[in-house]
Amino acid sequence: LEVWLSFMMHKHCYDVETANKNRRGAKQALANEVLIVHSCMVELIRQETIACKERGNLFAQLYQKINRLNRMHISSLEKEVDKMQRVVHEDTESRKRQDNVRMEEVIKELNRLQEENDRQADLLRNRDAEIEHLQSDLRDLEENHLHSRFSRSSSLKKRRTAGISSG
């Protein structure tokens, strides 16, 4: 039985390092190991029952109780895992909702800022147009002023020249 156990474990179960690299392989290795150990225990109990019926029956009862306790423990662990998964899922969903609310706030703020930027750009364009208009008016005024000074200067010269010629 010992040789059989060693052979089966070597043939159908991975070593820990290999099992850790491959999750599916690890699950299969564990399932194989459980089946091999179970088969070995059943055979040991059968052999012990042949040698001593009372001791064999006691081993059988103990093995059944151990299996029942293991199943209860596994069930408890599965419930804990389910509970943790629900908590993680609820937390994830809550964070998603919070992120979505925050994203909507950021988008609203971004839109508000874009509108303000557009308004400021329009205002700047209007100011630029007003400045260009005022500069044009200033150039016109300067030209008119220079033209008017030139005209007055010419007229004074003509009067002076006329005054000198008459005198």
XYZ file of N, CA and C in Angstrom:
501
model
N 0.837 -1.202 0.000
C 0.000 0.000 0.000
C 0.881 1.264 0.000
N 1.992 1.210 0.747
C 2.894 2.362 0.806
C 3.520 2.626 -0.563
N 3.909 1.558 -1.261
C 4.495 1.704 -2.594
C 3.449 2.262 -3.553
N 2.233 1.733 -3.455
C 1.145 2.208 -4.313
C 0.893 3.698 -4.055
N 0.809 4.120 -2.792
C 0.566 5.513 -2.429
C 1.670 6.413 -3.003
N 2.915 6.015 -2.821
C 4.037 6.795 -3.322
C 3.982 6.924 -4.851
N 3.706 5.811 -5.526
C 3.618 5.811 -6.988
C 2.483 6.724 -7.469
N 1.311 6.606 -6.871
C 0.147 7.388 -7.299
C 0.352 8.883 -7.040
N 0.946 9.183 -5.891
C 1.181 10.595 -5.577
C 2.178 11.193 -6.575
N 3.204 10.441 -6.896
C 4.209 10.926 -7.835
C 3.619 11.078 -9.244
N 2.802 10.128 -9.640
C 2.262 10.113 -11.001
C 1.147 11.140 -11.209
N 0.272 11.332 -10.218
C -0.938 12.130 -10.432
C -0.978 13.461 -9.695
N 0.032 13.749 -8.913
C 0.036 15.017 -8.165
C 1.287 15.801 -8.515
N 1.111 17.098 -8.674
C 2.243 17.972 -8.974
C 2.981 18.299 -7.692
N 4.220 18.714 -7.864
C 4.894 19.260 -6.693
C 4.353 20.675 -6.454
N 4.606 21.206 -5.299
C 4.036 22.495 -4.902
C 4.452 23.604 -5.855
N 5.705 23.630 -6.273
C 6.203 24.681 -7.151
C 5.463 24.674 -8.485
N 5.283 23.479 -9.060
C 4.556 23.375 -10.333
C 3.103 23.774 -10.139
N 2.511 23.342 -9.056
C 1.106 23.664 -8.789
C 0.899 25.165 -8.624
N 1.828 25.848 -8.007
C 1.691 27.288 -7.801
C 1.768 28.072 -9.106
N 2.448 27.538 -10.099
C 2.581 28.215 -11.385
C 1.308 28.105 -12.222
N 0.528 27.073 -11.973
C -0.634 26.812 -12.805
C -1.842 26.557 -11.902
N -2.745 27.534 -11.811
C -3.881 27.440 -10.884
C -4.768 26.241 -11.189
N -5.089 26.036 -12.443
C -5.926 24.900 -12.803
C -5.206 23.592 -12.479
N -3.922 23.555 -12.761
C -3.118 22.383 -12.432
C -3.088 22.139 -10.932
N -3.045 23.218 -10.152
C -3.037 23.100 -8.687
C -4.348 22.510 -8.203
N -5.458 22.948 -8.781
C -6.768 22.401 -8.382
C -6.859 20.923 -8.728
N -6.398 20.592 -9.915
C -6.443 19.183 -10.334
C -5.515 18.339 -9.470
N -4.334 18.852 -9.150
C -3.390 18.122 -8.294
C -3.999 17.886 -6.916
N -4.669 18.907 -6.387
C -5.319 18.749 -5.088
C -6.440 17.719 -5.151
N -7.247 17.777 -6.192
C -8.331 16.793 -6.343
C -7.759 15.382 -6.462
N -6.682 15.229 -7.229
C -6.033 13.913 -7.357
C -5.516 13.433 -6.009
N -4.873 14.340 -5.278
C -4.301 13.961 -3.982
C -5.395 13.543 -2.998
N -6.490 14.279 -2.968
C -7.613 13.927 -2.080
C -8.142 12.542 -2.432
N -8.325 12.278 -3.704
C -8.837 10.972 -4.143
C -7.866 9.842 -3.792
N -6.590 10.063 -3.989
C -5.579 9.031 -3.685
C -5.527 8.759 -2.179
N -5.502 9.840 -1.376
C -5.455 9.661 0.078
C -6.731 8.970 0.573
N -7.857 9.366 0.016
C -9.134 8.725 0.398
C -9.097 7.228 0.083
N -8.656 6.909 -1.109
C -8.579 5.495 -1.496
C -7.637 4.733 -0.566
N -6.534 5.325 -0.212
C -5.563 4.693 0.675
C -6.185 4.479 2.062
N -6.898 5.495 2.580
C -7.534 5.358 3.898
C -8.595 4.266 3.888
N -9.394 4.233 2.829
C -10.431 3.188 2.728
C -9.769 1.809 2.736
N -8.680 1.657 2.028
C -7.978 0.369 1.997
C -7.378 0.034 3.366
N -6.776 1.021 4.050
C -6.226 0.794 5.395
C -7.331 0.371 6.369
N -8.452 1.045 6.287
C -9.581 0.707 7.172
C -10.084 -0.700 6.854
N -10.164 -1.041 5.583
C -10.602 -2.385 5.190
C -9.645 -3.438 5.746
N -8.340 -3.158 5.584
C -7.352 -4.122 6.094
C -7.417 -4.223 7.621
N -7.575 -3.095 8.292
C -7.642 -3.124 9.756
C -8.918 -3.818 10.225
N -10.008 -3.649 9.472
C -11.264 -4.305 9.832
C -11.103 -5.821 9.727
N -10.326 -6.282 8.768
C -10.073 -7.721 8.637
C -9.262 -8.201 9.845
N -8.261 -7.416 10.248
C -7.413 -7.816 11.373
C -8.179 -7.699 12.692
N -8.910 -6.600 12.869
C -9.665 -6.392 14.116
C -10.903 -5.587 13.760
N -12.041 -6.250 13.781
C -13.295 -5.637 13.340
C -13.616 -4.390 14.151
N -13.471 -4.454 15.484
C -13.813 -3.307 16.329
C -12.916 -2.108 16.022
N -11.620 -2.328 15.919
C -10.686 -1.235 15.625
C -10.934 -0.710 14.207
N -11.203 -1.556 13.262
C -11.509 -1.148 11.888
C -12.755 -0.280 11.839
N -13.815 -0.685 12.593
C -15.048 0.108 12.641
C -14.793 1.478 13.281
N -13.957 1.488 14.351
C -13.617 2.747 15.002
C -12.869 3.660 14.024
N -11.909 3.135 13.279
C -11.201 3.927 12.260
C -12.177 4.457 11.203
N -13.107 3.605 10.797
C -14.092 4.018 9.789
C -14.931 5.180 10.323
N -15.387 5.087 11.575
C -16.191 6.159 12.171
C -15.368 7.453 12.283
N -14.121 7.301 12.746
C -13.251 8.485 12.863
C -13.006 9.131 11.494
N -12.783 8.292 10.512
C -12.532 8.822 9.169
C -13.775 9.555 8.647
N -14.954 8.990 8.885
C -16.202 9.644 8.472
C -16.376 10.984 9.192
N -16.059 11.008 10.499
C -16.175 12.255 11.258
C -15.169 13.296 10.748
N -13.952 12.838 10.482
C -12.940 13.761 9.937
C -13.420 14.336 8.609
N -13.977 13.487 7.753
C -14.497 13.964 6.464
C -15.644 14.949 6.659
N -16.542 14.648 7.608
C -17.668 15.551 7.881
C -17.147 16.896 8.394
N -16.171 16.862 9.325
C -15.597 18.113 9.837
C -14.899 18.902 8.730
N -14.192 18.187 7.871
C -13.538 18.861 6.732
C -14.565 19.515 5.820
N -15.654 18.799 5.542
C -16.704 19.376 4.685
C -17.319 20.605 5.355
N -17.547 20.535 6.667
C -18.104 21.686 7.390
C -17.130 22.864 7.336
N -15.866 22.552 7.538
C -14.850 23.602 7.501
C -14.781 24.224 6.095
N -14.796 23.395 5.084
C -14.774 23.894 3.696
C -16.010 24.729 3.422
N -17.169 24.263 3.885
C -18.408 25.020 3.693
C -18.317 26.376 4.387
N -17.772 26.379 5.605
C -17.605 27.633 6.336
C -16.665 28.575 5.587
N -15.574 28.017 5.078
C -14.630 28.837 4.313
C -15.279 29.390 3.038
N -16.074 28.541 2.366
C -16.750 28.994 1.147
C -17.723 30.127 1.460
N -18.424 30.024 2.607
C -19.340 31.096 3.004
C -18.568 32.386 3.275
N -17.427 32.249 3.938
C -16.597 33.423 4.205
C -16.099 34.045 2.907
N -15.680 33.196 1.984
C -15.215 33.695 0.682
C -16.363 34.397 -0.037
N -17.550 33.782 -0.020
C -18.716 34.417 -0.650
C -19.014 35.767 -0.008
N -18.953 35.799 1.328
C -19.207 37.043 2.048
C -18.174 38.099 1.660
N -16.904 37.713 1.618
C -15.846 38.657 1.229
C -16.047 39.128 -0.206
N -16.444 38.209 -1.075
C -16.669 38.597 -2.468
C -17.824 39.592 -2.568
N -18.888 39.367 -1.779
C -20.004 40.316 -1.782
C -19.554 41.681 -1.271
N -18.771 41.673 -0.192
C -18.283 42.939 0.362
C -17.411 43.661 -0.663
N -16.523 42.916 -1.291
C -15.655 43.520 -2.311
C -16.494 44.042 -3.474
N -17.480 43.253 -3.891
C -18.346 43.670 -4.998
C -19.127 44.937 -4.627
N -19.704 44.936 -3.417
C -20.455 46.112 -2.976
C -19.543 47.328 -2.864
N -18.343 47.124 -2.335
C -17.387 48.215 -2.224
C -16.993 48.731 -3.604
N -16.759 47.808 -4.512
C -16.397 48.188 -5.884
C -17.534 48.979 -6.533
N -18.761 48.489 -6.362
C -19.903 49.197 -6.946
C -20.074 50.576 -6.318
N -19.889 50.655 -5.003
C -19.988 51.940 -4.319
C -18.929 52.906 -4.844
N -17.719 52.401 -5.004
C -16.640 53.256 -5.526
C -16.925 53.675 -6.971
N -17.496 52.761 -7.741
C -17.854 53.119 -9.121
C -18.877 54.253 -9.119
N -19.899 54.116 -8.247
C -20.921 55.172 -8.171
C -20.288 56.494 -7.746
N -19.421 56.442 -6.740
C -18.754 57.667 -6.284
C -17.892 58.259 -7.403
N -17.177 57.394 -8.093
C -16.336 57.861 -9.210
C -17.191 58.478 -10.307
N -18.344 57.862 -10.595
C -19.235 58.396 -11.632
C -19.775 59.765 -11.223
N -20.169 59.894 -9.946
C -20.656 61.186 -9.460
C -19.547 62.227 -9.567
N -18.364 61.869 -9.135
C -17.233 62.788 -9.202
C -16.914 63.150 -10.654
N -16.971 62.145 -11.538
C -16.692 62.404 -12.949
C -17.732 63.369 -13.517
N -18.999 63.185 -13.151
C -20.041 64.105 -13.627
C -19.779 65.520 -13.117
N -19.360 65.625 -11.844
C -19.036 66.943 -11.293
C -17.874 67.572 -12.050
N -16.852 66.781 -12.327
C -15.685 67.289 -13.051
C -16.084 67.714 -14.462
N -16.929 66.911 -15.112
C -17.379 67.253 -16.470
C -18.191 68.540 -16.446
N -19.073 68.689 -15.447
C -19.850 69.928 -15.333
C -18.922 71.124 -15.127
N -17.941 70.959 -14.253
C -16.987 72.042 -13.996
C -16.181 72.348 -15.256
N -15.777 71.311 -15.961
C -15.038 71.500 -17.205
C -15.894 72.246 -18.226
N -17.152 71.864 -18.348
C -18.054 72.566 -19.270
C -18.243 74.022 -18.854
N -18.401 74.258 -17.544
C -18.548 75.615 -17.048
C -17.300 76.442 -17.373
N -16.140 75.844 -17.144
C -14.892 76.543 -17.448
C -14.738 76.791 -18.945
N -15.169 75.829 -19.753
C -15.100 76.005 -21.207
C -16.004 77.156 -21.643
N -17.217 77.210 -21.055
C -18.127 78.309 -21.376
C -17.526 79.648 -20.943
N -16.932 79.669 -19.758
C -16.289 80.898 -19.267
C -15.122 81.283 -20.178
N -14.353 80.300 -20.595
C -13.239 80.551 -21.507
C -13.751 81.113 -22.836
N -14.829 80.523 -23.356
C -15.413 81.016 -24.605
C -15.907 82.458 -24.435
N -16.550 82.721 -23.291
C -17.053 84.060 -23.025
C -15.893 85.058 -22.948
N -14.840 84.658 -22.262
C -13.669 85.529 -22.149
C -13.016 85.743 -23.520
N -12.976 84.691 -24.338
C -12.398 84.816 -25.691
C -13.226 85.786 -26.523
N -14.571 85.683 -26.418
C -15.441 86.627 -27.139
C -15.200 88.055 -26.656
N -15.098 88.209 -25.345
C -14.846 89.524 -24.770
C -13.506 90.081 -25.267
N -12.507 89.224 -25.307
C -11.191 89.644 -25.790
C -11.251 90.055 -27.259
N -11.954 89.268 -28.077
C -12.099 89.631 -29.497
C -12.815 90.979 -29.636
N -13.847 91.190 -28.819
C -14.575 92.477 -28.872
C -13.665 93.624 -28.454
N -12.852 93.411 -27.427
C -11.922 94.444 -26.969
C -10.876 94.722 -28.040
N -10.374 93.649 -28.671
C -9.395 93.831 -29.749
C -10.001 94.646 -30.888
N -11.247 94.321 -31.254
C -11.914 95.062 -32.326
C -12.116 96.520 -31.916
N -12.477 96.744 -30.657
C -12.668 98.103 -30.158
C -11.344 98.867 -30.176
N -10.260 98.185 -29.769
C -8.927 98.825 -29.792
C -8.547 99.182 -31.224
N -8.771 98.251 -32.166
C -8.453 98.543 -33.577
C -9.263 99.731 -34.071
N -10.533 99.783 -33.706
C -11.390 100.893 -34.127
C -10.883 102.212 -33.540
N -10.523 102.172 -32.237
C -10.015 103.386 -31.598
C -8.677 103.806 -32.205
N -7.813 102.834 -32.526
C -6.541 103.172 -33.169
C -6.781 103.802 -34.542
N -7.751 103.260 -35.251
C -8.086 103.826 -36.564
C -8.608 105.255 -36.404
N -9.484 105.459 -35.409
C -9.994 106.816 -35.152
C -8.856 107.753 -34.773
N -7.916 107.251 -33.964
C -6.775 108.069 -33.552
C -5.919 108.446 -34.762
N -5.678 107.477 -35.651
C -4.901 107.789 -36.858
C -5.620 108.847 -37.703
N -6.936 108.672 -37.803
C -7.709 109.657 -38.575
C -7.607 111.039 -37.943
N -7.724 111.088 -36.610
C -7.627 112.368 -35.913
C -6.240 112.982 -36.101
N -5.206 112.129 -35.996
C -3.849 112.639 -36.181
C -3.666 113.166 -37.594
N -4.184 112.446 -38.591
C -4.067 112.909 -39.980
C -4.823 114.220 -40.171
N -6.023 114.279 -39.596
C -6.818 115.517 -39.719
C -6.115 116.672 -39.016
N -5.548 116.369 -37.846
C -4.849 117.417 -37.098
C -3.629 117.901 -37.885
N -2.852 116.945 -38.423
C -1.687 117.331 -39.222
C -2.127 118.100 -40.468
N -3.161 117.638 -41.100
C -3.660 118.303 -42.302
C -4.128 119.712 -41.943
N -4.816 119.830 -40.816
C -5.325 121.130 -40.385
C -4.165 122.049 -40.027
N -3.129 121.531 -39.359
C -1.966 122.351 -39.024
C -1.248 122.782 -40.296
N -1.134 121.834 -41.221
C -0.476 122.156 -42.477
C -1.253 123.234 -43.219
N -2.569 123.078 -43.202
C -3.413 124.063 -43.884
C -3.269 125.411 -43.208
N -3.282 125.465 -41.891
C -3.128 126.733 -41.175
C -1.744 127.315 -41.432
N -0.742 126.420 -41.408
C 0.619 126.885 -41.634
C 0.732 127.463 -43.042
N 0.163 126.839 -44.027
C 0.198 127.341 -45.399
C -0.536 128.672 -45.495
N -1.642 128.749 -44.828
C -2.432 129.976 -44.879
C -1.695 131.104 -44.190
N -0.989 130.848 -43.097
C -0.210 131.883 -42.416
C 0.942 132.341 -43.321
N 1.569 131.382 -43.965
C 2.671 131.734 -44.851
C 2.160 132.604 -45.993
N 1.015 132.235 -46.512
C 0.444 133.018 -47.611
C 0.129 134.442 -47.128
N -0.400 134.542 -45.894
C -0.716 135.868 -45.359
C 0.562 136.656 -45.132
N 1.573 136.015 -44.594
C 2.827 136.693 -44.338
C 3.460 137.143 -45.669
N 3.453 136.176 -46.587
C 4.015 136.498 -47.877
C 3.181 137.620 -48.515
N 1.922 137.628 -48.383
C 1.065 138.667 -48.932
C 1.296 139.955 -48.176
N 1.542 139.883 -46.859
C 1.797 141.065 -46.040
C 3.138 141.651 -46.386
N 4.123 140.895 -46.676
C 5.448 141.377 -47.015
C 5.387 142.000 -48.430
N 4.703 141.374 -49.321
C 4.608 141.909 -50.669
C 3.812 143.217 -50.673
N 2.862 143.360 -49.839
C 2.090 144.580 -49.818
C 2.852 145.667 -49.072
N 3.682 145.404 -48.226
C 4.321 146.391 -47.406
C 5.527 146.970 -47.900
